[in-house]
Amino acid sequence: MPTHFHKKPNMYVSHVQLKVSNLERSIDYYKSVIGFHVLEQTTTSAVLTFDGSTSLLSLEEVPNALPLRRGQTGLYHFALLLPTRKDLGNFIQHIIQQNVRAGAGDHHVSEAFYLNDPDGNGIEVYADRPEQEWLWHDDGMVYMTTEQVDVQSVLRDADGTWNGIPYETVMGHIHLSVANLEESEKFYTQALGYEIVTRYGNQALFISSGKYHHHIGLNTWESLGGTQIPENGVGLKSFTIVLDNESQANKIKDDLALIGAKVEQFEGASKFGGAQAFSTVDPSGIRIIFTFDGE
């Protein structure tokens, strides 16, 4: 898989933090179905890992949790990028054996499978096609579509060695449900500096840095004019973006101030993303944590 898209100086998503209604049930799902291991755990939270040190995902149980509702902003899905098509085939074999239902989509740039955790949080597990096969239009947009996956072809690449998520797995992207696409576009492109690489009419757009097919997806398919998840609602609590250096962080803070976005400074390190720089909230009420740590 192309690895440079999820390293500096690209602005990639490194970690997702979810709110869940039942921690033990969610831990069991993410261990048995997705293939994570528990790195740290308290009575109300868990940090999940695939290699014993790196965390892509953490869970927090909220008391008296409210379920996900249509029309809310937040997570559409987070996406785990597996190293190879063989790994994807092994994952498919695994979920077939687990009798887990999944959707699928061939997006030309990638082949993807979609699941929901016990609270309905969306998960994508995918493998990229070689970068050389992606089609870029003259206007700078990358060709993406949704067609039927040739599942049998992917399974033929499998070798039956599923031992959990492979070590080279990364958080490939995050896809967000937003209330207003125009406001979100302005925020993520003007304040954060992402480039638009695909549009789906006036309901969805995909953005990236370094010409990846997308580090972040934004859509209003189910959330147009929607409200953010309540404090005790299940769903996305935050996601973390890795910045290149302090200079970039200072520019983003200045650009956020220009559009009136609030910036909260962090001190010290965090298990959710290393040496945190600051956080902010996007126009749909979604919290973003920025860190300097990362490759």
mmCIF file of C-alpha atoms in Angstrom:
data_model
loop_
_atom_site.group_PDB
_atom_site.id
_atom_site.type_symbol
_atom_site.label_atom_id
_atom_site.label_comp_id
_atom_site.label_asym_id
_atom_site.label_seq_id
_atom_site.Cartn_x
_atom_site.Cartn_y
_atom_site.Cartn_z
ATOM 1 C CA MET A 1 0.000 0.000 0.000
ATOM 2 C CA PRO A 2 1.211 3.579 -0.501
ATOM 3 C CA THR A 3 2.530 4.557 2.941
ATOM 4 C CA HIS A 4 3.620 8.172 2.450
ATOM 5 C CA PHE A 5 0.037 9.470 2.547
ATOM 6 C CA HIS A 6 -0.143 8.747 6.277
ATOM 7 C CA LYS A 7 3.144 10.326 7.245
ATOM 8 C CA LYS A 8 4.318 13.894 7.637
ATOM 9 C CA PRO A 9 4.104 16.411 6.046
ATOM 10 C CA ASN A 10 0.629 15.166 5.104
ATOM 11 C CA MET A 11 -2.198 15.999 7.525
ATOM 12 C CA TYR A 12 -3.549 12.559 8.261
ATOM 13 C CA VAL A 13 -5.989 11.226 10.852
ATOM 14 C CA SER A 14 -4.204 9.143 13.470
ATOM 15 C CA HIS A 15 -6.821 8.357 16.104
ATOM 16 C CA VAL A 16 -10.583 8.225 16.676
ATOM 17 C CA GLN A 17 -12.322 8.403 20.049
ATOM 18 C CA LEU A 18 -15.830 6.931 20.332
ATOM 19 C CA LYS A 19 -18.530 7.150 22.980
ATOM 20 C CA VAL A 20 -20.287 3.833 23.605
ATOM 21 C CA SER A 21 -23.158 2.628 25.761
ATOM 22 C CA ASN A 22 -21.603 -0.587 27.070
ATOM 23 C CA LEU A 23 -17.815 -0.738 27.276
ATOM 24 C CA GLU A 24 -17.445 -4.501 27.726
ATOM 25 C CA ARG A 25 -19.754 -5.223 24.810
ATOM 26 C CA SER A 26 -17.826 -2.828 22.578
ATOM 27 C CA ILE A 27 -14.446 -4.203 23.643
ATOM 28 C CA ASP A 28 -15.627 -7.729 22.832
ATOM 29 C CA TYR A 29 -16.768 -6.575 19.378
ATOM 30 C CA TYR A 30 -13.580 -4.711 18.522
ATOM 31 C CA LYS A 31 -11.443 -7.630 19.710
ATOM 32 C CA SER A 32 -13.378 -10.546 18.200
ATOM 33 C CA VAL A 33 -14.651 -8.962 14.977
ATOM 34 C CA ILE A 34 -12.237 -6.156 14.082
ATOM 35 C CA GLY A 35 -9.102 -7.657 15.611
ATOM 36 C CA PHE A 36 -7.902 -5.051 18.116
ATOM 37 C CA HIS A 37 -6.243 -5.720 21.466
ATOM 38 C CA VAL A 38 -6.696 -3.728 24.676
ATOM 39 C CA LEU A 39 -3.726 -1.505 25.507
ATOM 40 C CA GLU A 40 -5.220 0.230 28.549
ATOM 41 C CA GLN A 41 -8.547 -0.112 30.317
ATOM 42 C CA THR A 42 -10.436 1.520 33.185
ATOM 43 C CA THR A 43 -14.001 0.957 34.337
ATOM 44 C CA THR A 44 -15.277 3.478 31.768
ATOM 45 C CA SER A 45 -12.676 3.625 28.984
ATOM 46 C CA ALA A 46 -10.382 1.515 26.835
ATOM 47 C CA VAL A 47 -7.471 2.291 24.544
ATOM 48 C CA LEU A 48 -7.245 -0.224 21.706
ATOM 49 C CA THR A 49 -4.127 -1.253 19.827
ATOM 50 C CA PHE A 50 -3.050 -3.566 17.021
ATOM 51 C CA ASP A 51 0.691 -3.694 17.738
ATOM 52 C CA GLY A 52 0.928 -3.341 21.519
ATOM 53 C CA SER A 53 1.977 0.315 21.462
ATOM 54 C CA THR A 54 0.099 2.348 18.820
ATOM 55 C CA SER A 55 -3.560 3.252 19.350
ATOM 56 C CA LEU A 56 -5.882 4.013 16.447
ATOM 57 C CA LEU A 57 -9.084 3.844 18.471
ATOM 58 C CA SER A 58 -10.284 4.475 22.005
ATOM 59 C CA LEU A 59 -13.660 3.926 23.641
ATOM 60 C CA GLU A 60 -15.447 5.770 26.436
ATOM 61 C CA GLU A 61 -18.616 4.522 28.088
ATOM 62 C CA VAL A 62 -21.117 7.290 28.778
ATOM 63 C CA PRO A 63 -23.718 6.915 31.550
ATOM 64 C CA ASN A 64 -27.390 6.797 30.564
ATOM 65 C CA ALA A 65 -26.264 6.727 26.955
ATOM 66 C CA LEU A 66 -28.620 7.968 24.264
ATOM 67 C CA PRO A 67 -28.600 5.997 20.992
ATOM 68 C CA LEU A 68 -27.569 7.379 17.615
ATOM 69 C CA ARG A 69 -30.379 9.161 15.818
ATOM 70 C CA ARG A 70 -30.863 10.049 12.177
ATOM 71 C CA GLY A 71 -30.221 13.731 11.558
ATOM 72 C CA GLN A 72 -27.303 14.022 13.962
ATOM 73 C CA THR A 73 -23.882 15.219 12.899
ATOM 74 C CA GLY A 74 -20.742 13.280 13.773
ATOM 75 C CA LEU A 75 -19.323 10.021 12.521
ATOM 76 C CA TYR A 76 -20.377 8.516 9.207
ATOM 77 C CA HIS A 77 -17.562 6.002 9.513
ATOM 78 C CA PHE A 78 -13.903 5.700 10.411
ATOM 79 C CA ALA A 79 -11.767 3.718 8.010
ATOM 80 C CA LEU A 80 -8.994 1.239 8.781
ATOM 81 C CA LEU A 81 -6.555 0.919 5.888
ATOM 82 C CA LEU A 82 -5.019 -2.550 5.701
ATOM 83 C CA PRO A 83 -1.547 -2.963 4.160
ATOM 84 C CA THR A 84 -2.447 -5.290 1.293
ATOM 85 C CA ARG A 85 -5.316 -6.848 -0.625
ATOM 86 C CA LYS A 86 -4.281 -10.171 0.881
ATOM 87 C CA ASP A 87 -4.921 -8.724 4.348
ATOM 88 C CA LEU A 88 -8.352 -7.574 3.176
ATOM 89 C CA GLY A 89 -9.093 -11.063 1.908
ATOM 90 C CA ASN A 90 -8.066 -12.536 5.245
ATOM 91 C CA PHE A 91 -10.340 -10.061 7.030
ATOM 92 C CA ILE A 92 -13.278 -11.027 4.796
ATOM 93 C CA GLN A 93 -12.645 -14.712 5.490
ATOM 94 C CA HIS A 94 -12.612 -13.893 9.201
ATOM 95 C CA ILE A 95 -15.931 -11.987 9.259
ATOM 96 C CA ILE A 96 -17.571 -14.687 7.137
ATOM 97 C CA GLN A 97 -16.509 -17.235 9.763
ATOM 98 C CA GLN A 98 -17.855 -14.884 12.457
ATOM 99 C CA ASN A 99 -21.155 -14.627 10.542
ATOM 100 C CA VAL A 100 -20.925 -10.834 10.582
ATOM 101 C CA ARG A 101 -22.984 -8.830 8.117
ATOM 102 C CA ALA A 102 -21.089 -6.293 6.015
ATOM 103 C CA GLY A 103 -21.641 -4.033 3.045
ATOM 104 C CA ALA A 104 -19.066 -3.461 0.329
ATOM 105 C CA GLY A 105 -18.028 -0.956 -2.303
ATOM 106 C CA ASP A 106 -15.433 -0.860 -5.054
ATOM 107 C CA HIS A 107 -14.412 2.806 -5.221
ATOM 108 C CA HIS A 108 -11.826 2.339 -8.004
ATOM 109 C CA VAL A 109 -9.099 3.794 -5.761
ATOM 110 C CA SER A 110 -9.875 1.156 -3.130
ATOM 111 C CA GLU A 111 -11.952 -1.880 -2.199
ATOM 112 C CA ALA A 112 -13.920 -1.458 1.007
ATOM 113 C CA PHE A 113 -16.148 -3.331 3.431
ATOM 114 C CA TYR A 114 -18.528 -1.640 5.856
ATOM 115 C CA LEU A 115 -19.689 -2.715 9.297
ATOM 116 C CA ASN A 116 -21.403 -1.195 12.335
ATOM 117 C CA ASP A 117 -20.339 -1.676 15.927
ATOM 118 C CA PRO A 118 -22.932 -2.550 18.619
ATOM 119 C CA ASP A 119 -23.898 1.140 18.985
ATOM 120 C CA GLY A 120 -24.200 1.698 15.238
ATOM 121 C CA ASN A 121 -20.881 3.508 14.792
ATOM 122 C CA GLY A 122 -19.768 3.047 11.199
ATOM 123 C CA ILE A 123 -16.551 1.206 10.362
ATOM 124 C CA GLU A 124 -14.843 0.805 6.998
ATOM 125 C CA VAL A 125 -12.058 -1.731 6.476
ATOM 126 C CA TYR A 126 -10.333 -1.281 3.130
ATOM 127 C CA ALA A 127 -7.271 -1.751 0.967
ATOM 128 C CA ASP A 128 -6.029 0.790 -1.546
ATOM 129 C CA ARG A 129 -5.347 -0.053 -5.140
ATOM 130 C CA PRO A 130 -1.846 0.958 -6.309
ATOM 131 C CA GLU A 131 -1.473 4.719 -6.508
ATOM 132 C CA GLN A 132 -0.493 4.404 -10.172
ATOM 133 C CA GLU A 133 -3.980 3.087 -10.997
ATOM 134 C CA TRP A 134 -5.856 6.100 -9.598
ATOM 135 C CA LEU A 135 -7.308 8.369 -12.266
ATOM 136 C CA TRP A 136 -6.802 12.111 -11.808
ATOM 137 C CA HIS A 137 -8.787 14.520 -13.968
ATOM 138 C CA ASP A 138 -7.345 17.707 -15.418
ATOM 139 C CA ASP A 139 -9.256 19.743 -12.825
ATOM 140 C CA GLY A 140 -7.348 18.050 -9.996
ATOM 141 C CA MET A 141 -10.188 15.728 -9.003
ATOM 142 C CA VAL A 142 -9.626 12.012 -8.479
ATOM 143 C CA TYR A 143 -12.055 9.499 -9.978
ATOM 144 C CA MET A 144 -14.043 7.706 -7.291
ATOM 145 C CA THR A 145 -17.172 5.619 -7.720
ATOM 146 C CA THR A 146 -19.131 2.940 -5.875
ATOM 147 C CA GLU A 147 -19.524 -0.367 -7.652
ATOM 148 C CA GLN A 148 -19.874 -3.981 -6.624
ATOM 149 C CA VAL A 149 -16.770 -5.548 -5.108
ATOM 150 C CA ASP A 150 -15.551 -8.765 -6.706
ATOM 151 C CA VAL A 151 -15.498 -10.547 -3.358
ATOM 152 C CA GLN A 152 -14.340 -13.859 -4.777
ATOM 153 C CA SER A 153 -11.358 -12.138 -6.386
ATOM 154 C CA VAL A 154 -10.388 -10.563 -3.073
ATOM 155 C CA LEU A 155 -10.816 -13.897 -1.293
ATOM 156 C CA ARG A 156 -8.480 -15.550 -3.807
ATOM 157 C CA ASP A 157 -5.726 -13.257 -2.532
ATOM 158 C CA ALA A 158 -6.259 -14.441 1.056
ATOM 159 C CA ASP A 159 -3.961 -16.956 2.672
ATOM 160 C CA GLY A 160 -6.052 -17.715 5.759
ATOM 161 C CA THR A 161 -3.713 -16.115 8.280
ATOM 162 C CA TRP A 162 -5.963 -13.698 10.173
ATOM 163 C CA ASN A 163 -4.364 -12.907 13.526
ATOM 164 C CA GLY A 164 -6.031 -9.586 14.124
ATOM 165 C CA ILE A 165 -5.300 -6.268 12.470
ATOM 166 C CA PRO A 166 -1.893 -6.318 10.720
ATOM 167 C CA TYR A 167 0.840 -4.189 12.280
ATOM 168 C CA GLU A 168 1.089 -1.816 9.314
ATOM 169 C CA THR A 169 -2.606 -0.834 9.498
ATOM 170 C CA VAL A 170 -3.308 2.913 9.735
ATOM 171 C CA MET A 171 -6.379 5.082 10.197
ATOM 172 C CA GLY A 172 -6.882 5.600 6.476
ATOM 173 C CA HIS A 173 -9.521 8.315 6.725
ATOM 174 C CA ILE A 174 -12.561 9.521 8.599
ATOM 175 C CA HIS A 175 -15.922 10.283 6.995
ATOM 176 C CA LEU A 176 -18.123 12.811 8.781
ATOM 177 C CA SER A 177 -21.819 13.608 8.727
ATOM 178 C CA VAL A 178 -22.074 17.402 8.693
ATOM 179 C CA ALA A 179 -24.938 19.892 8.897
ATOM 180 C CA ASN A 180 -23.882 22.307 6.147
ATOM 181 C CA LEU A 181 -21.484 21.277 3.392
ATOM 182 C CA GLU A 182 -20.582 24.831 2.357
ATOM 183 C CA GLU A 183 -19.618 25.815 5.914
ATOM 184 C CA SER A 184 -17.654 22.588 6.364
ATOM 185 C CA GLU A 185 -15.827 23.105 3.074
ATOM 186 C CA LYS A 186 -14.756 26.591 4.149
ATOM 187 C CA PHE A 187 -13.590 25.330 7.537
ATOM 188 C CA TYR A 188 -11.561 22.358 6.314
ATOM 189 C CA THR A 189 -10.040 24.019 3.254
ATOM 190 C CA GLN A 190 -9.523 27.638 4.343
ATOM 191 C CA ALA A 191 -8.742 27.138 8.034
ATOM 192 C CA LEU A 192 -7.094 23.699 7.982
ATOM 193 C CA GLY A 193 -5.611 23.795 4.487
ATOM 194 C CA TYR A 194 -7.015 20.601 2.987
ATOM 195 C CA GLU A 195 -7.527 20.297 -0.776
ATOM 196 C CA ILE A 196 -10.775 19.137 -2.379
ATOM 197 C CA VAL A 197 -10.169 16.019 -4.460
ATOM 198 C CA THR A 198 -13.715 14.785 -5.227
ATOM 199 C CA ARG A 199 -17.255 16.151 -5.147
ATOM 200 C CA TYR A 200 -20.494 14.187 -5.184
ATOM 201 C CA GLY A 201 -22.890 16.897 -6.297
ATOM 202 C CA ASN A 202 -23.813 19.299 -3.509
ATOM 203 C CA GLN A 203 -24.148 16.606 -0.845
ATOM 204 C CA ALA A 204 -20.623 15.257 -0.335
ATOM 205 C CA LEU A 205 -16.997 16.154 -0.848
ATOM 206 C CA PHE A 206 -13.687 14.489 -0.140
ATOM 207 C CA ILE A 207 -10.528 16.278 0.953
ATOM 208 C CA SER A 208 -6.892 15.353 1.428
ATOM 209 C CA SER A 209 -3.340 16.559 1.616
ATOM 210 C CA GLY A 210 -0.510 15.261 -0.545
ATOM 211 C CA LYS A 211 -2.892 13.987 -3.263
ATOM 212 C CA TYR A 212 -4.331 11.068 -1.305
ATOM 213 C CA HIS A 213 -7.801 10.098 -2.539
ATOM 214 C CA HIS A 214 -9.159 11.356 0.789
ATOM 215 C CA HIS A 215 -8.105 11.804 4.369
ATOM 216 C CA ILE A 216 -11.548 13.188 5.296
ATOM 217 C CA GLY A 217 -14.981 12.719 3.755
ATOM 218 C CA LEU A 218 -17.864 15.120 4.451
ATOM 219 C CA ASN A 219 -21.522 14.552 3.602
ATOM 220 C CA THR A 220 -25.039 15.762 4.400
ATOM 221 C CA TRP A 221 -26.821 12.603 3.207
ATOM 222 C CA GLU A 222 -28.513 12.010 6.571
ATOM 223 C CA SER A 223 -27.472 15.107 8.510
ATOM 224 C CA LEU A 224 -28.443 18.204 6.494
ATOM 225 C CA GLY A 225 -29.300 20.919 9.016
ATOM 226 C CA GLY A 226 -28.704 18.353 11.743
ATOM 227 C CA THR A 227 -27.829 18.775 15.395
ATOM 228 C CA GLN A 228 -24.721 17.547 17.156
ATOM 229 C CA ILE A 229 -24.701 14.451 19.341
ATOM 230 C CA PRO A 230 -25.569 15.262 22.982
ATOM 231 C CA GLU A 231 -22.917 14.896 25.668
ATOM 232 C CA ASN A 232 -24.339 11.529 26.758
ATOM 233 C CA GLY A 233 -25.045 10.321 23.236
ATOM 234 C CA VAL A 234 -23.063 7.507 21.654
ATOM 235 C CA GLY A 235 -20.948 8.332 18.621
ATOM 236 C CA LEU A 236 -17.841 10.328 17.793
ATOM 237 C CA LYS A 237 -16.179 12.164 20.688
ATOM 238 C CA SER A 238 -13.123 13.410 18.787
ATOM 239 C CA PHE A 239 -10.589 12.593 16.118
ATOM 240 C CA THR A 240 -6.909 13.483 15.924
ATOM 241 C CA ILE A 241 -5.025 15.075 13.025
ATOM 242 C CA VAL A 242 -1.216 14.967 12.906
ATOM 243 C CA LEU A 243 0.483 18.251 11.959
ATOM 244 C CA ASP A 244 3.974 18.599 10.537
ATOM 245 C CA ASN A 245 5.420 21.101 13.008
ATOM 246 C CA GLU A 246 4.732 24.029 15.319
ATOM 247 C CA SER A 247 4.845 26.533 12.477
ATOM 248 C CA GLN A 248 1.974 24.785 10.714
ATOM 249 C CA ALA A 249 0.073 24.597 14.002
ATOM 250 C CA ASN A 250 0.449 28.328 14.578
ATOM 251 C CA LYS A 251 -0.809 29.101 11.071
ATOM 252 C CA ILE A 252 -3.844 26.872 11.537
ATOM 253 C CA LYS A 253 -4.589 28.509 14.900
ATOM 254 C CA ASP A 254 -4.410 31.926 13.241
ATOM 255 C CA ASP A 255 -6.651 30.802 10.384
ATOM 256 C CA LEU A 256 -9.160 29.309 12.828
ATOM 257 C CA ALA A 257 -9.248 32.608 14.704
ATOM 258 C CA LEU A 258 -9.961 34.431 11.435
ATOM 259 C CA ILE A 259 -13.152 32.445 10.917
ATOM 260 C CA GLY A 260 -14.156 32.739 14.570
ATOM 261 C CA ALA A 261 -13.435 29.152 15.628
ATOM 262 C CA LYS A 262 -12.474 28.609 19.252
ATOM 263 C CA VAL A 263 -9.044 27.129 19.951
ATOM 264 C CA GLU A 264 -8.273 25.261 23.178
ATOM 265 C CA GLN A 265 -4.620 24.789 24.074
ATOM 266 C CA PHE A 266 -3.338 21.539 25.565
ATOM 267 C CA GLU A 267 -0.429 21.073 27.898
ATOM 268 C CA GLY A 268 1.702 17.956 27.988
ATOM 269 C CA ALA A 269 1.174 14.590 26.372
ATOM 270 C CA SER A 270 -1.871 12.424 25.848
ATOM 271 C CA LYS A 271 -2.433 8.739 25.243
ATOM 272 C CA PHE A 272 -4.824 9.829 22.474
ATOM 273 C CA GLY A 273 -2.175 11.240 20.205
ATOM 274 C CA GLY A 274 1.111 12.120 21.857
ATOM 275 C CA ALA A 275 2.135 15.719 22.431
ATOM 276 C CA GLN A 276 -1.127 17.506 21.763
ATOM 277 C CA ALA A 277 -0.956 21.020 20.443
ATOM 278 C CA PHE A 278 -4.571 22.203 20.600
ATOM 279 C CA SER A 279 -8.145 21.323 19.746
ATOM 280 C CA THR A 280 -11.081 23.012 18.060
ATOM 281 C CA VAL A 281 -14.673 22.260 17.068
ATOM 282 C CA ASP A 282 -15.825 22.290 13.449
ATOM 283 C CA PRO A 283 -19.074 23.968 12.290
ATOM 284 C CA SER A 284 -21.029 20.749 12.965
ATOM 285 C CA GLY A 285 -19.847 20.497 16.577
ATOM 286 C CA ILE A 286 -17.219 17.814 15.885
ATOM 287 C CA ARG A 287 -14.114 18.051 18.061
ATOM 288 C CA ILE A 288 -10.714 17.817 16.367
ATOM 289 C CA ILE A 289 -7.482 17.305 18.305
ATOM 290 C CA PHE A 290 -4.206 18.371 16.689
ATOM 291 C CA THR A 291 -0.848 16.855 17.582
ATOM 292 C CA PHE A 292 2.754 17.130 16.385
ATOM 293 C CA ASP A 293 3.487 13.462 17.051
ATOM 294 C CA GLY A 294 3.511 11.017 14.181
ATOM 295 C CA GLU A 295 5.806 9.801 11.462
#
